[in-house]
């Protein structure tokens, strides 16, 4: 089911979740963990699931990274209730703490899914190279840029637009074209939202 989820987004060319994908993430959550047999307040249950999906999207906005995180957790910890584990992780952590571990095997999906993801992965590589060049031009180390992108992600998720705008402007330096913006933002926030922040800057 995790493979199908990642492959479906790859086929559509979707590299980042947006508000229209909440229902997709709800569907994934429903498949990941046990569903209560009796739902006395089904509307409240569905509303809570939607809120959880929104938190997960803010926590890990990349369908591919979310799928790899789920695979890694399942392989590494043998978690039975992935939905419950995902709920706790989205409330307090960063997916990178699990995904970027060098001591664990790679979080690989099925060969067919990996092939479907090649396009987005190549785009990610190009963005990484562009981000490194942009950081060098702005006088930022890769660590400083990563910290600023984390700040941008947090501020955007909290709705602190002024702080997010300020951080984005620091990341961008003098550049304002789409390639520079894409490299500066990374996966911290949607590109369209970043453009709108610049419009009022």
PDB file of C-alpha atoms in Angstrom:
ATOM      1  CA  UNK A   1       0.000   0.000   0.000  1.00  0.00           C
ATOM      2  CA  UNK A   2       2.901   2.406   0.745  1.00  0.00           C
ATOM      3  CA  UNK A   3       4.405   1.658  -2.674  1.00  0.00           C
ATOM      4  CA  UNK A   4       1.114   2.348  -4.425  1.00  0.00           C
ATOM      5  CA  UNK A   5       0.758   5.627  -2.550  1.00  0.00           C
ATOM      6  CA  UNK A   6       4.244   6.840  -3.600  1.00  0.00           C
ATOM      7  CA  UNK A   7       3.892   5.580  -7.179  1.00  0.00           C
ATOM      8  CA  UNK A   8       0.508   7.276  -7.656  1.00  0.00           C
ATOM      9  CA  UNK A   9       1.985  10.675  -6.772  1.00  0.00           C
ATOM     10  CA  UNK A  10       5.065  10.013  -8.933  1.00  0.00           C
ATOM     11  CA  UNK A  11       2.887   9.169 -11.934  1.00  0.00           C
ATOM     12  CA  UNK A  12       1.046  12.471 -11.496  1.00  0.00           C
ATOM     13  CA  UNK A  13       4.354  14.339 -11.160  1.00  0.00           C
ATOM     14  CA  UNK A  14       3.445  15.560  -7.661  1.00  0.00           C
ATOM     15  CA  UNK A  15       6.569  16.135  -5.578  1.00  0.00           C
ATOM     16  CA  UNK A  16       4.938  18.126  -2.775  1.00  0.00           C
ATOM     17  CA  UNK A  17       1.626  17.773  -1.008  1.00  0.00           C
ATOM     18  CA  UNK A  18      -0.800  20.669  -0.976  1.00  0.00           C
ATOM     19  CA  UNK A  19      -4.247  21.152   0.566  1.00  0.00           C
ATOM     20  CA  UNK A  20      -5.874  19.126  -2.225  1.00  0.00           C
ATOM     21  CA  UNK A  21      -4.008  16.002  -1.065  1.00  0.00           C
ATOM     22  CA  UNK A  22      -5.454  15.853   2.454  1.00  0.00           C
ATOM     23  CA  UNK A  23      -7.983  13.201   1.393  1.00  0.00           C
ATOM     24  CA  UNK A  24      -5.190  11.075  -0.114  1.00  0.00           C
ATOM     25  CA  UNK A  25      -3.248  11.193   3.152  1.00  0.00           C
ATOM     26  CA  UNK A  26      -6.418  10.368   5.116  1.00  0.00           C
ATOM     27  CA  UNK A  27      -6.838   7.312   2.886  1.00  0.00           C
ATOM     28  CA  UNK A  28      -3.261   6.264   3.604  1.00  0.00           C
ATOM     29  CA  UNK A  29      -3.745   6.680   7.364  1.00  0.00           C
ATOM     30  CA  UNK A  30      -6.882   4.528   7.170  1.00  0.00           C
ATOM     31  CA  UNK A  31      -4.819   1.733   5.622  1.00  0.00           C
ATOM     32  CA  UNK A  32      -1.880   2.026   8.017  1.00  0.00           C
ATOM     33  CA  UNK A  33      -3.518   1.321  11.334  1.00  0.00           C
ATOM     34  CA  UNK A  34      -6.477  -0.350  12.927  1.00  0.00           C
ATOM     35  CA  UNK A  35      -9.762   1.440  12.470  1.00  0.00           C
ATOM     36  CA  UNK A  36     -12.228   1.424  15.364  1.00  0.00           C
ATOM     37  CA  UNK A  37     -14.913  -1.200  14.768  1.00  0.00           C
ATOM     38  CA  UNK A  38     -17.691   0.984  16.124  1.00  0.00           C
ATOM     39  CA  UNK A  39     -17.712   4.680  15.322  1.00  0.00           C
ATOM     40  CA  UNK A  40     -20.253   6.411  17.505  1.00  0.00           C
ATOM     41  CA  UNK A  41     -19.218   9.837  16.249  1.00  0.00           C
ATOM     42  CA  UNK A  42     -18.073   9.128  12.700  1.00  0.00           C
ATOM     43  CA  UNK A  43     -18.119  12.802  11.622  1.00  0.00           C
ATOM     44  CA  UNK A  44     -15.865  13.717  14.533  1.00  0.00           C
ATOM     45  CA  UNK A  45     -13.602  10.773  13.695  1.00  0.00           C
ATOM     46  CA  UNK A  46     -13.272  11.893  10.045  1.00  0.00           C
ATOM     47  CA  UNK A  47     -12.613  15.503  11.123  1.00  0.00           C
ATOM     48  CA  UNK A  48      -9.858  14.309  13.454  1.00  0.00           C
ATOM     49  CA  UNK A  49      -8.349  12.221  10.630  1.00  0.00           C
ATOM     50  CA  UNK A  50      -8.325  15.288   8.370  1.00  0.00           C
ATOM     51  CA  UNK A  51      -6.542  17.330  11.062  1.00  0.00           C
ATOM     52  CA  UNK A  52      -3.980  14.562  11.444  1.00  0.00           C
ATOM     53  CA  UNK A  53      -3.445  14.443   7.660  1.00  0.00           C
ATOM     54  CA  UNK A  54      -2.884  18.220   7.631  1.00  0.00           C
ATOM     55  CA  UNK A  55      -0.279  17.872  10.427  1.00  0.00           C
ATOM     56  CA  UNK A  56       1.480  15.080   8.522  1.00  0.00           C
ATOM     57  CA  UNK A  57       1.591  17.184   5.346  1.00  0.00           C
ATOM     58  CA  UNK A  58       3.125  20.108   7.281  1.00  0.00           C
ATOM     59  CA  UNK A  59       5.612  17.723   8.931  1.00  0.00           C
ATOM     60  CA  UNK A  60       6.653  15.876   5.753  1.00  0.00           C
ATOM     61  CA  UNK A  61       5.433  17.621   2.596  1.00  0.00           C
ATOM     62  CA  UNK A  62       7.065  15.172   0.161  1.00  0.00           C
ATOM     63  CA  UNK A  63       5.049  12.039  -0.797  1.00  0.00           C
ATOM     64  CA  UNK A  64       8.276  10.199  -1.586  1.00  0.00           C
ATOM     65  CA  UNK A  65       9.919  11.055   1.749  1.00  0.00           C
ATOM     66  CA  UNK A  66       6.762  10.125   3.640  1.00  0.00           C
ATOM     67  CA  UNK A  67       6.648   6.742   1.889  1.00  0.00           C
ATOM     68  CA  UNK A  68      10.341   6.121   2.603  1.00  0.00           C
ATOM     69  CA  UNK A  69       9.856   7.150   6.233  1.00  0.00           C
ATOM     70  CA  UNK A  70       7.034   4.619   6.606  1.00  0.00           C
ATOM     71  CA  UNK A  71       9.125   1.878   4.990  1.00  0.00           C
ATOM     72  CA  UNK A  72      12.131   2.691   7.200  1.00  0.00           C
ATOM     73  CA  UNK A  73      10.059   2.700  10.402  1.00  0.00           C
ATOM     74  CA  UNK A  74       8.337  -0.528   9.451  1.00  0.00           C
ATOM     75  CA  UNK A  75      11.650  -2.262   8.623  1.00  0.00           C
ATOM     76  CA  UNK A  76      13.688  -0.838  11.464  1.00  0.00           C
ATOM     77  CA  UNK A  77      11.253  -0.945  14.348  1.00  0.00           C
ATOM     78  CA  UNK A  78       8.746  -3.564  13.210  1.00  0.00           C
ATOM     79  CA  UNK A  79       5.901  -1.197  14.022  1.00  0.00           C
ATOM     80  CA  UNK A  80       2.481  -2.839  13.720  1.00  0.00           C
ATOM     81  CA  UNK A  81       0.389   0.314  14.051  1.00  0.00           C
ATOM     82  CA  UNK A  82       2.141   2.641  11.617  1.00  0.00           C
ATOM     83  CA  UNK A  83      -0.692   5.163  11.839  1.00  0.00           C
ATOM     84  CA  UNK A  84      -0.185   5.568  15.592  1.00  0.00           C
ATOM     85  CA  UNK A  85       3.583   5.853  15.229  1.00  0.00           C
ATOM     86  CA  UNK A  86       3.131   8.396  12.435  1.00  0.00           C
ATOM     87  CA  UNK A  87       0.772  10.441  14.623  1.00  0.00           C
ATOM     88  CA  UNK A  88       3.366  10.626  17.431  1.00  0.00           C
ATOM     89  CA  UNK A  89       6.247  11.400  15.070  1.00  0.00           C
ATOM     90  CA  UNK A  90       4.380  14.211  13.291  1.00  0.00           C
ATOM     91  CA  UNK A  91       3.608  15.789  16.659  1.00  0.00           C
ATOM     92  CA  UNK A  92       7.169  15.940  17.902  1.00  0.00           C
ATOM     93  CA  UNK A  93       9.858  15.050  15.396  1.00  0.00           C
ATOM     94  CA  UNK A  94      11.525  15.590  12.059  1.00  0.00           C
ATOM     95  CA  UNK A  95      11.293  12.824   9.448  1.00  0.00           C
ATOM     96  CA  UNK A  96      14.981  13.310   8.754  1.00  0.00           C
ATOM     97  CA  UNK A  97      15.964  11.888  12.138  1.00  0.00           C
ATOM     98  CA  UNK A  98      14.806   8.492  10.867  1.00  0.00           C
ATOM     99  CA  UNK A  99      15.426   8.894   7.142  1.00  0.00           C
ATOM    100  CA  UNK A 100      18.935  10.319   7.301  1.00  0.00           C
ATOM    101  CA  UNK A 101      20.315   7.716   9.688  1.00  0.00           C
ATOM    102  CA  UNK A 102      23.482   6.183   8.238  1.00  0.00           C
ATOM    103  CA  UNK A 103      23.278   3.110  10.471  1.00  0.00           C
ATOM    104  CA  UNK A 104      20.070   1.783   8.929  1.00  0.00           C
ATOM    105  CA  UNK A 105      19.665   0.245   5.464  1.00  0.00           C
ATOM    106  CA  UNK A 106      18.207   2.496   2.752  1.00  0.00           C
ATOM    107  CA  UNK A 107      14.434   2.901   2.896  1.00  0.00           C
ATOM    108  CA  UNK A 108      13.800   1.316  -0.480  1.00  0.00           C
ATOM    109  CA  UNK A 109      10.432   0.870  -2.081  1.00  0.00           C
ATOM    110  CA  UNK A 110       9.663  -1.804  -4.683  1.00  0.00           C
ATOM    111  CA  UNK A 111      11.774  -1.740  -7.891  1.00  0.00           C
ATOM    112  CA  UNK A 112       8.734  -0.605  -9.908  1.00  0.00           C
ATOM    113  CA  UNK A 113       8.093   2.277  -7.513  1.00  0.00           C
ATOM    114  CA  UNK A 114      11.773   3.253  -7.451  1.00  0.00           C
ATOM    115  CA  UNK A 115      11.675   3.409 -11.254  1.00  0.00           C
ATOM    116  CA  UNK A 116       8.531   5.569 -11.154  1.00  0.00           C
ATOM    117  CA  UNK A 117      10.311   7.915  -8.741  1.00  0.00           C
ATOM    118  CA  UNK A 118      13.382   8.418 -10.923  1.00  0.00           C
ATOM    119  CA  UNK A 119      11.963  11.563 -12.503  1.00  0.00           C
ATOM    120  CA  UNK A 120      11.242  13.370  -9.231  1.00  0.00           C
ATOM    121  CA  UNK A 121      14.528  12.136  -7.737  1.00  0.00           C
ATOM    122  CA  UNK A 122      16.484  13.600 -10.633  1.00  0.00           C
ATOM    123  CA  UNK A 123      14.600  16.876 -10.143  1.00  0.00           C
ATOM    124  CA  UNK A 124      15.486  16.749  -6.436  1.00  0.00           C
ATOM    125  CA  UNK A 125      19.159  16.274  -7.308  1.00  0.00           C
ATOM    126  CA  UNK A 126      19.064  19.266  -9.634  1.00  0.00           C
ATOM    127  CA  UNK A 127      17.429  21.346  -6.889  1.00  0.00           C
ATOM    128  CA  UNK A 128      20.069  20.235  -4.387  1.00  0.00           C
ATOM    129  CA  UNK A 129      22.855  21.343  -6.735  1.00  0.00           C
ATOM    130  CA  UNK A 130      21.073  24.639  -7.413  1.00  0.00           C
ATOM    131  CA  UNK A 131      20.580  25.167  -3.668  1.00  0.00           C
ATOM    132  CA  UNK A 132      24.275  24.584  -3.014  1.00  0.00           C
ATOM    133  CA  UNK A 133      25.212  27.132  -5.687  1.00  0.00           C
ATOM    134  CA  UNK A 134      22.686  29.637  -4.318  1.00  0.00           C
ATOM    135  CA  UNK A 135      23.970  29.157  -0.757  1.00  0.00           C
ATOM    136  CA  UNK A 136      27.546  29.719  -1.926  1.00  0.00           C
ATOM    137  CA  UNK A 137      26.500  32.914  -3.719  1.00  0.00           C
ATOM    138  CA  UNK A 138      24.686  34.128  -0.602  1.00  0.00           C
ATOM    139  CA  UNK A 139      27.675  33.264   1.598  1.00  0.00           C
ATOM    140  CA  UNK A 140      25.762  30.547   3.470  1.00  0.00           C
ATOM    141  CA  UNK A 141      27.208  27.208   4.468  1.00  0.00           C
ATOM    142  CA  UNK A 142      25.051  24.178   3.650  1.00  0.00           C
ATOM    143  CA  UNK A 143      24.385  23.768   7.385  1.00  0.00           C
ATOM    144  CA  UNK A 144      23.260  27.383   7.730  1.00  0.00           C
ATOM    145  CA  UNK A 145      21.009  27.049   4.706  1.00  0.00           C
ATOM    146  CA  UNK A 146      19.478  23.830   6.073  1.00  0.00           C
ATOM    147  CA  UNK A 147      18.801  25.520   9.427  1.00  0.00           C
ATOM    148  CA  UNK A 148      17.176  28.486   7.716  1.00  0.00           C
ATOM    149  CA  UNK A 149      15.018  26.165   5.612  1.00  0.00           C
ATOM    150  CA  UNK A 150      13.948  24.399   8.824  1.00  0.00           C
ATOM    151  CA  UNK A 151      13.066  27.805  10.281  1.00  0.00           C
ATOM    152  CA  UNK A 152      11.123  28.643   7.131  1.00  0.00           C
ATOM    153  CA  UNK A 153       9.209  25.340   7.327  1.00  0.00           C
ATOM    154  CA  UNK A 154       8.358  25.912  11.011  1.00  0.00           C
ATOM    155  CA  UNK A 155       7.311  29.542  10.563  1.00  0.00           C
ATOM    156  CA  UNK A 156       5.153  28.695   7.552  1.00  0.00           C
ATOM    157  CA  UNK A 157       3.494  25.777   9.363  1.00  0.00           C
ATOM    158  CA  UNK A 158       2.728  28.082  12.302  1.00  0.00           C
ATOM    159  CA  UNK A 159       1.247  30.737  10.004  1.00  0.00           C
ATOM    160  CA  UNK A 160       3.898  33.313  10.922  1.00  0.00           C
ATOM    161  CA  UNK A 161       4.028  34.968   7.496  1.00  0.00           C
ATOM    162  CA  UNK A 162       6.259  37.912   8.436  1.00  0.00           C
ATOM    163  CA  UNK A 163       8.896  35.638   9.939  1.00  0.00           C
ATOM    164  CA  UNK A 164       8.663  33.273   6.977  1.00  0.00           C
ATOM    165  CA  UNK A 165       9.053  36.194   4.535  1.00  0.00           C
ATOM    166  CA  UNK A 166      12.102  37.514   6.385  1.00  0.00           C
ATOM    167  CA  UNK A 167      13.748  34.065   6.398  1.00  0.00           C
ATOM    168  CA  UNK A 168      12.930  33.529   2.722  1.00  0.00           C
ATOM    169  CA  UNK A 169      14.501  36.866   1.784  1.00  0.00           C
ATOM    170  CA  UNK A 170      17.661  35.939   3.692  1.00  0.00           C
ATOM    171  CA  UNK A 171      17.816  32.608   1.872  1.00  0.00           C
ATOM    172  CA  UNK A 172      17.331  34.245  -1.528  1.00  0.00           C
ATOM    173  CA  UNK A 173      19.793  37.089  -1.284  1.00  0.00           C
ATOM    174  CA  UNK A 174      19.578  39.174  -4.475  1.00  0.00           C
ATOM    175  CA  UNK A 175      18.155  36.407  -6.663  1.00  0.00           C
ATOM    176  CA  UNK A 176      14.425  36.388  -7.453  1.00  0.00           C
ATOM    177  CA  UNK A 177      13.935  33.997 -10.400  1.00  0.00           C
ATOM    178  CA  UNK A 178      12.025  30.706 -10.076  1.00  0.00           C
ATOM    179  CA  UNK A 179      15.164  28.534 -10.056  1.00  0.00           C
ATOM    180  CA  UNK A 180      16.657  30.547  -7.204  1.00  0.00           C
ATOM    181  CA  UNK A 181      13.343  30.504  -5.335  1.00  0.00           C
ATOM    182  CA  UNK A 182      12.973  26.731  -5.771  1.00  0.00           C
ATOM    183  CA  UNK A 183      16.524  26.174  -4.526  1.00  0.00           C
ATOM    184  CA  UNK A 184      16.067  28.517  -1.560  1.00  0.00           C
ATOM    185  CA  UNK A 185      12.752  27.022  -0.443  1.00  0.00           C
ATOM    186  CA  UNK A 186      13.655  23.341  -0.848  1.00  0.00           C
ATOM    187  CA  UNK A 187      10.763  21.391   0.659  1.00  0.00           C
ATOM    188  CA  UNK A 188      10.065  23.965   3.370  1.00  0.00           C
ATOM    189  CA  UNK A 189       6.884  25.328   1.800  1.00  0.00           C
ATOM    190  CA  UNK A 190       4.968  25.307  -1.506  1.00  0.00           C
ATOM    191  CA  UNK A 191       6.625  27.281  -4.290  1.00  0.00           C
ATOM    192  CA  UNK A 192       3.390  29.141  -5.101  1.00  0.00           C
ATOM    193  CA  UNK A 193       3.113  30.257  -1.474  1.00  0.00           C
ATOM    194  CA  UNK A 194       6.732  31.438  -1.507  1.00  0.00           C
ATOM    195  CA  UNK A 195       5.995  33.528  -4.606  1.00  0.00           C
ATOM    196  CA  UNK A 196       3.058  35.148  -2.827  1.00  0.00           C
ATOM    197  CA  UNK A 197       5.250  35.968   0.170  1.00  0.00           C
ATOM    198  CA  UNK A 198       7.664  37.751  -2.164  1.00  0.00           C
ATOM    199  CA  UNK A 199       4.861  39.742  -3.753  1.00  0.00           C
ATOM    200  CA  UNK A 200       4.219  41.532  -0.460  1.00  0.00           C
ATOM    201  CA  UNK A 201       7.879  41.796   0.475  1.00  0.00           C
TER     202      UNK A 201
END
